Coordinates of C-alpha atoms in Angstrom, one line a residue:
Chain A
X225 CA -54.0 -94.1 26.1
X226 CA -53.8 -92.5 29.5
X227 CA -56.1 -93.7 32.2
X228 CA -57.5 -90.7 34.0
X229 CA -59.4 -91.3 37.2
X230 CA -61.7 -89.0 39.1
X231 CA -60.6 -88.1 42.6
X232 CA -63.0 -86.4 45.0
X233 CA -61.4 -83.3 46.6
X234 CA -64.3 -81.4 48.3
X235 CA -62.1 -78.7 49.7
X236 CA -62.9 -75.0 50.0
X237 CA -60.9 -72.8 47.7
X238 CA -60.1 -70.5 50.5
X239 CA -59.2 -73.3 53.0
X240 CA -55.5 -73.0 52.6
X241 CA -55.6 -69.2 52.9
X242 CA -57.8 -69.5 56.1
X243 CA -55.3 -72.0 57.6
X244 CA -52.4 -69.8 56.6
X245 CA -54.1 -66.7 58.2
X246 CA -54.6 -68.6 61.4
X247 CA -51.0 -69.6 61.5
X248 CA -49.9 -66.0 60.9
X249 CA -52.0 -64.8 63.8
X250 CA -50.2 -67.4 66.0
X251 CA -46.8 -66.1 64.9
X252 CA -47.8 -62.5 65.5
X253 CA -49.0 -63.5 69.0
X254 CA -45.7 -65.1 69.8
X255 CA -43.8 -62.0 68.4
X256 CA -46.0 -59.7 70.4
X257 CA -47.0 -57.7 67.3
X258 CA -50.6 -56.5 66.7
X259 CA -51.6 -56.4 63.0
X260 CA -54.4 -54.2 62.0
X261 CA -56.1 -54.7 58.6
X262 CA -57.3 -51.3 57.4
X263 CA -59.8 -51.3 54.5
X264 CA -61.7 -48.6 52.7
X265 CA -62.7 -47.2 49.4
X266 CA -60.0 -44.9 47.7
X267 CA -60.4 -41.4 49.1
X268 CA -62.0 -42.3 52.4
X269 CA -59.2 -40.6 54.3
X270 CA -56.8 -43.3 55.3
X271 CA -53.6 -41.1 55.1
X272 CA -55.1 -38.3 57.2
X273 CA -56.5 -40.7 59.7
X274 CA -53.3 -42.6 60.0
X275 CA -51.2 -39.5 60.4
X276 CA -53.2 -38.2 63.3
X277 CA -53.4 -41.7 64.9
X278 CA -49.7 -42.2 64.6
X279 CA -48.9 -38.8 66.1
X280 CA -51.1 -39.6 69.1
X281 CA -49.6 -43.0 69.8
X282 CA -46.0 -42.8 68.6
X283 CA -44.7 -42.0 72.1
X284 CA -46.4 -45.2 73.5
X285 CA -45.7 -47.8 70.9
X286 CA -43.6 -48.6 67.8
X287 CA -45.8 -48.3 64.8
X288 CA -45.2 -49.5 61.2
X289 CA -47.4 -49.1 58.1
X290 CA -47.5 -51.6 55.3
X291 CA -48.8 -49.9 52.2
X292 CA -50.5 -52.3 49.7
X293 CA -52.6 -50.1 47.6
X294 CA -51.9 -50.4 43.9
X295 CA -51.6 -46.6 43.5
X296 CA -50.2 -45.7 46.8
X297 CA -52.7 -43.8 48.9
X298 CA -50.5 -43.2 51.9
X299 CA -47.7 -40.7 51.4
X300 CA -44.7 -42.5 52.9
X301 CA -43.1 -39.1 53.7
X302 CA -46.2 -38.1 55.7
X303 CA -46.2 -41.3 57.6
X304 CA -42.5 -40.9 58.5
X305 CA -43.0 -37.4 59.6
X306 CA -45.8 -38.5 61.9
X307 CA -43.4 -40.9 63.6
X308 CA -43.8 -44.4 62.0
X309 CA -41.9 -46.4 59.5
X310 CA -43.6 -47.5 56.3
X311 CA -43.0 -50.0 53.5
X312 CA -44.6 -50.5 50.1
X313 CA -45.8 -54.0 49.3
X314 CA -45.9 -55.3 45.8
X315 CA -49.3 -56.8 45.1
X316 CA -48.6 -57.4 41.4
X317 CA -51.8 -55.6 40.5
X318 CA -53.9 -57.9 42.6
X319 CA -57.2 -56.6 43.9
X320 CA -56.6 -57.9 47.5
X321 CA -54.0 -59.2 49.9
X322 CA -54.0 -62.8 51.1
X323 CA -52.3 -64.3 54.1
X324 CA -49.1 -65.4 52.3
X325 CA -48.6 -61.9 50.7
X326 CA -49.1 -60.4 54.1
X327 CA -46.6 -62.7 55.7
X328 CA -44.0 -61.9 53.1
X329 CA -44.5 -58.2 53.6
X330 CA -44.1 -58.6 57.4
X331 CA -40.9 -60.6 56.9
X332 CA -39.4 -57.9 54.7
X333 CA -40.5 -55.2 57.1
X334 CA -39.0 -56.9 60.2
X335 CA -42.4 -56.8 61.9
X336 CA -41.2 -58.3 65.1
X337 CA -39.7 -54.9 66.0
X338 CA -43.2 -53.3 66.1
X339 CA -46.0 -53.2 68.6
X340 CA -48.5 -52.2 66.0
X341 CA -48.4 -52.8 62.2
X342 CA -51.1 -51.3 60.1
X343 CA -51.8 -53.1 56.9
X344 CA -53.3 -50.7 54.4
X345 CA -55.2 -53.0 52.2
X346 CA -56.1 -52.4 48.5
X347 CA -58.7 -49.6 48.2
X348 CA -61.7 -51.6 47.3
X349 CA -64.7 -52.8 49.3
X350 CA -65.2 -56.2 47.6
X351 CA -62.2 -58.4 47.3
X352 CA -60.3 -57.6 50.5
X353 CA -63.3 -58.7 52.5
X354 CA -63.1 -62.3 51.0
X355 CA -59.5 -63.0 52.0
X356 CA -58.4 -63.4 55.6
X357 CA -55.0 -61.6 55.8
X358 CA -54.1 -63.0 59.2
X359 CA -54.6 -59.7 60.9
X360 CA -55.7 -59.5 64.6
X361 CA -58.5 -57.0 63.9
X362 CA -60.3 -55.7 60.8
X363 CA -61.2 -52.0 60.6
X364 CA -62.8 -50.1 57.8
X365 CA -63.2 -46.4 57.1
X366 CA -66.5 -45.3 55.6
X367 CA -66.5 -41.6 54.8
X368 CA -69.6 -39.4 54.9
X369 CA -69.5 -38.4 51.1
X370 CA -69.8 -42.1 50.2
X371 CA -73.3 -42.3 51.6
X372 CA -75.1 -44.0 54.5
X373 CA -76.2 -46.9 52.3
X374 CA -72.7 -48.3 51.7
X375 CA -73.4 -51.2 54.2
X376 CA -76.3 -52.3 52.0
X377 CA -74.1 -52.3 48.9
X378 CA -71.1 -54.0 50.3
X379 CA -72.5 -56.3 53.0
X380 CA -69.6 -58.7 53.3
X381 CA -67.1 -55.9 54.0
X382 CA -69.2 -54.7 56.9
X383 CA -69.8 -58.2 58.2
X384 CA -66.1 -58.9 58.6
X385 CA -65.2 -55.7 60.4
X386 CA -64.6 -55.4 64.1
X387 CA -64.8 -51.6 63.9
X388 CA -66.2 -49.1 61.4
X389 CA -64.8 -45.6 61.5
X390 CA -67.2 -43.1 60.0
X391 CA -64.8 -40.4 58.8
X392 CA -65.3 -36.8 57.6
X393 CA -68.1 -36.1 60.0
X394 CA -67.0 -32.4 59.8
X395 CA -68.8 -32.3 56.4
X396 CA -72.1 -33.9 57.7
X397 CA -74.1 -30.6 57.3
X398 CA -73.4 -30.7 53.5
X399 CA -74.5 -34.3 52.8
X400 CA -77.7 -36.2 53.2
X401 CA -76.0 -38.7 55.4
X402 CA -78.2 -40.2 58.1
X403 CA -76.0 -41.4 60.9
X404 CA -78.8 -43.4 62.6
X405 CA -79.7 -45.1 59.4
X406 CA -76.1 -45.9 58.7
X407 CA -75.7 -47.5 62.1
X408 CA -78.8 -49.5 61.6
X409 CA -77.6 -50.8 58.2
X410 CA -74.2 -51.8 59.8
X411 CA -75.8 -53.5 62.8
X412 CA -78.1 -55.4 60.5
X413 CA -75.1 -57.0 58.8
X414 CA -72.9 -57.2 61.9
X415 CA -74.5 -56.8 65.3
X416 CA -71.1 -57.0 67.0
X417 CA -69.5 -54.2 65.0
X418 CA -68.2 -51.2 66.9
X419 CA -68.9 -47.8 65.3
X420 CA -66.9 -44.6 66.0
X421 CA -67.7 -41.4 64.0
X422 CA -64.5 -39.4 63.5
X423 CA -63.1 -36.4 61.7
X424 CA -59.5 -37.1 60.7
X425 CA -59.2 -33.4 59.7
X426 CA -60.0 -31.9 63.1
X427 CA -59.6 -34.8 65.5
X428 CA -63.1 -35.4 66.6
X429 CA -63.7 -39.0 67.9
X430 CA -59.9 -39.7 68.0
X431 CA -59.8 -40.1 71.8
X432 CA -62.3 -43.0 71.5
X433 CA -60.6 -44.5 68.5
X434 CA -57.1 -44.4 69.8
X435 CA -58.3 -45.7 73.2
X436 CA -59.9 -48.7 71.4
X437 CA -56.7 -49.3 69.5
X438 CA -54.5 -48.9 72.7
X439 CA -56.7 -51.5 74.5
X440 CA -56.7 -53.9 71.6
X441 CA -52.9 -53.7 71.2
X442 CA -52.3 -54.2 74.9
X443 CA -54.7 -57.2 75.1
X444 CA -52.9 -58.8 72.2
X445 CA -49.3 -58.2 73.2
X446 CA -49.7 -58.9 76.9
X447 CA -51.7 -62.1 76.9
Chain B
X265 CA -63.1 -59.4 40.8
X266 CA -60.4 -61.5 42.3
X267 CA -60.4 -64.4 39.9
X268 CA -56.6 -64.6 39.6
X269 CA -56.2 -64.9 43.3
X270 CA -58.8 -67.7 43.3
X271 CA -57.0 -69.5 40.5
X272 CA -53.7 -69.4 42.4
X273 CA -55.4 -71.0 45.5
X274 CA -57.0 -73.7 43.3
X275 CA -53.6 -74.6 41.8
X276 CA -52.0 -74.8 45.2
X277 CA -54.6 -77.1 46.6
X278 CA -54.7 -79.4 43.5
X279 CA -50.9 -79.7 43.6
X280 CA -51.1 -80.8 47.2
X281 CA -53.8 -83.4 46.3
X282 CA -51.7 -84.6 43.4
X283 CA -48.6 -85.0 45.5
X284 CA -50.6 -86.9 48.2
X285 CA -52.0 -89.3 45.5
X286 CA -48.8 -89.5 43.4
X287 CA -50.4 -88.1 40.3
X288 CA -48.4 -86.6 37.5
X289 CA -50.9 -85.2 35.1
X290 CA -54.2 -83.5 35.7
X291 CA -56.8 -83.6 32.9
X292 CA -59.5 -81.4 34.5
X293 CA -60.5 -79.7 37.7
X294 CA -64.1 -79.3 38.6
X295 CA -65.2 -76.4 40.9
X296 CA -68.5 -75.9 42.6
X297 CA -69.4 -72.2 42.6
X298 CA -72.4 -70.5 44.1
X299 CA -74.3 -68.1 41.9
X300 CA -73.6 -65.3 44.4
X301 CA -70.0 -66.2 45.2
X302 CA -68.9 -63.2 43.2
X303 CA -66.8 -65.0 40.7
X304 CA -67.3 -64.6 37.0
X305 CA -66.8 -67.8 35.0
X306 CA -65.4 -66.3 31.8
X307 CA -62.8 -64.3 33.8
X308 CA -61.9 -67.4 35.8
X309 CA -61.4 -69.4 32.6
X310 CA -59.1 -66.7 31.2
X311 CA -57.0 -66.5 34.4
X312 CA -56.9 -70.3 34.5
X313 CA -55.5 -70.7 31.0
X314 CA -52.8 -68.2 31.7
X315 CA -51.9 -69.4 35.2
X316 CA -51.7 -73.1 34.6
X317 CA -49.3 -72.8 31.8
X318 CA -47.2 -70.3 33.6
X319 CA -47.3 -71.8 37.1
X320 CA -47.7 -75.5 37.1
X321 CA -46.2 -78.5 35.4
X322 CA -48.8 -81.1 36.2
X323 CA -51.7 -78.8 35.5
X324 CA -50.5 -77.2 32.3
X325 CA -53.0 -78.9 30.1
X326 CA -55.8 -79.2 32.6
X327 CA -59.2 -77.8 31.7
X328 CA -61.5 -76.0 34.3
X329 CA -65.0 -77.2 34.7
X330 CA -67.5 -75.2 36.7
X331 CA -70.7 -76.3 38.2
X332 CA -72.9 -73.4 39.2
X333 CA -75.0 -73.8 42.3
X334 CA -78.2 -71.7 42.3
X335 CA -78.5 -69.2 45.2
X336 CA -81.5 -69.7 47.5
X337 CA -82.5 -67.5 50.4
X338 CA -84.6 -68.5 53.4
X339 CA -87.1 -66.1 55.0
X340 CA -87.2 -66.4 58.8
X341 CA -90.6 -64.6 59.1
X342 CA -92.7 -66.6 56.6
X343 CA -90.4 -69.7 56.5
X344 CA -90.4 -69.9 52.8
X345 CA -87.5 -70.0 50.3
X346 CA -87.0 -68.0 47.1
X347 CA -84.4 -67.4 44.4
X348 CA -81.8 -64.9 45.6
X349 CA -80.8 -63.8 42.1
X350 CA -84.4 -62.6 41.3
X351 CA -85.4 -61.1 44.6
X352 CA -82.2 -60.3 46.6
X353 CA -82.5 -59.6 50.3
X354 CA -86.3 -58.9 50.5
X355 CA -88.6 -61.8 50.7
X356 CA -91.1 -61.8 47.7
X357 CA -93.7 -63.7 49.7
X358 CA -94.1 -61.4 52.7
X359 CA -91.8 -58.4 52.1
X360 CA -89.5 -59.1 55.1
X361 CA -85.8 -58.5 55.1
X362 CA -85.2 -60.9 57.9
X363 CA -83.7 -63.4 55.5
X364 CA -80.4 -65.3 55.1
X365 CA -78.6 -67.0 52.2
X366 CA -79.2 -70.8 52.4
X367 CA -76.9 -71.7 49.6
X368 CA -75.3 -70.1 46.6
X369 CA -72.1 -68.8 48.2
X370 CA -70.1 -72.1 47.6
X371 CA -66.5 -71.8 46.6
X372 CA -65.0 -75.3 46.5
X373 CA -63.0 -77.8 44.5
X374 CA -65.3 -80.7 43.9
X375 CA -63.0 -83.2 42.1
X376 CA -60.2 -83.6 39.7
X377 CA -59.5 -86.0 36.9
X378 CA -55.9 -87.1 36.8
X379 CA -53.4 -89.9 36.4

């Protein structure tokens, strides 16, 4: 008869991931690479947004895109044409990325060669918010057709983001999307969030967004 | 939603604890989960059964026990508490939304039974 004994553990399930993510951030800092975790629902406009962003910044910095969505959202060809390299990560059907999967992707990609790596997380507003990927900043895209009440429905996602891009503002006249209300809902969850309305289609708001990104990358890689 | 990812993390932590304590067989693992932690117990159990057999020698026969912790929200305006599951973000006593989750978001490994 085996003698089982009870051993108290009392450890958070995400503790090892949180520690791993912190370590990854340190490694990125040493390499001088800025990792941006980009999250959104499917169809919010990640590809269009990234294409325009890359074409505006490609002369200033080396940019890479790590594509993690299960059904690839970002067209690798389009990214290459815009002036960046891309790699497809294999998530094994997982609904999110964690720090160890991100590290593995960065290794395969040779992330040290880049100034900016964009991690395109799985298109989902629930699971990616729970797991720290080790990224330097978290950004999400909310698009106008999704509705101004998204921050109320997915509070955690909005509370972990440093920046919320509100995309597709070119179609605002056709939707009952109240920008002020949306800002209020976001601030209620995350008073520190920065909000920039953009149109990836015609470029509105991109000066402000790329300036934010430029400053964040510079602050990370120079300090 | 992400039960499989959670299971992998649990296995990793328990294996570390087992190595530290020179344990060779784990009989059961007890988790404390908050009601609003977003994890569904039946999915977690299914993922667990599959993952321990596939991924771990010392955990392959281990059962998973789950202790649910009720979610409680505190209202900053009227300073009362209420059940989060029934009333959500809006305080049923005074109607305020100036509230925060006091407990119910737990996500931890409480203990293991092993030899």
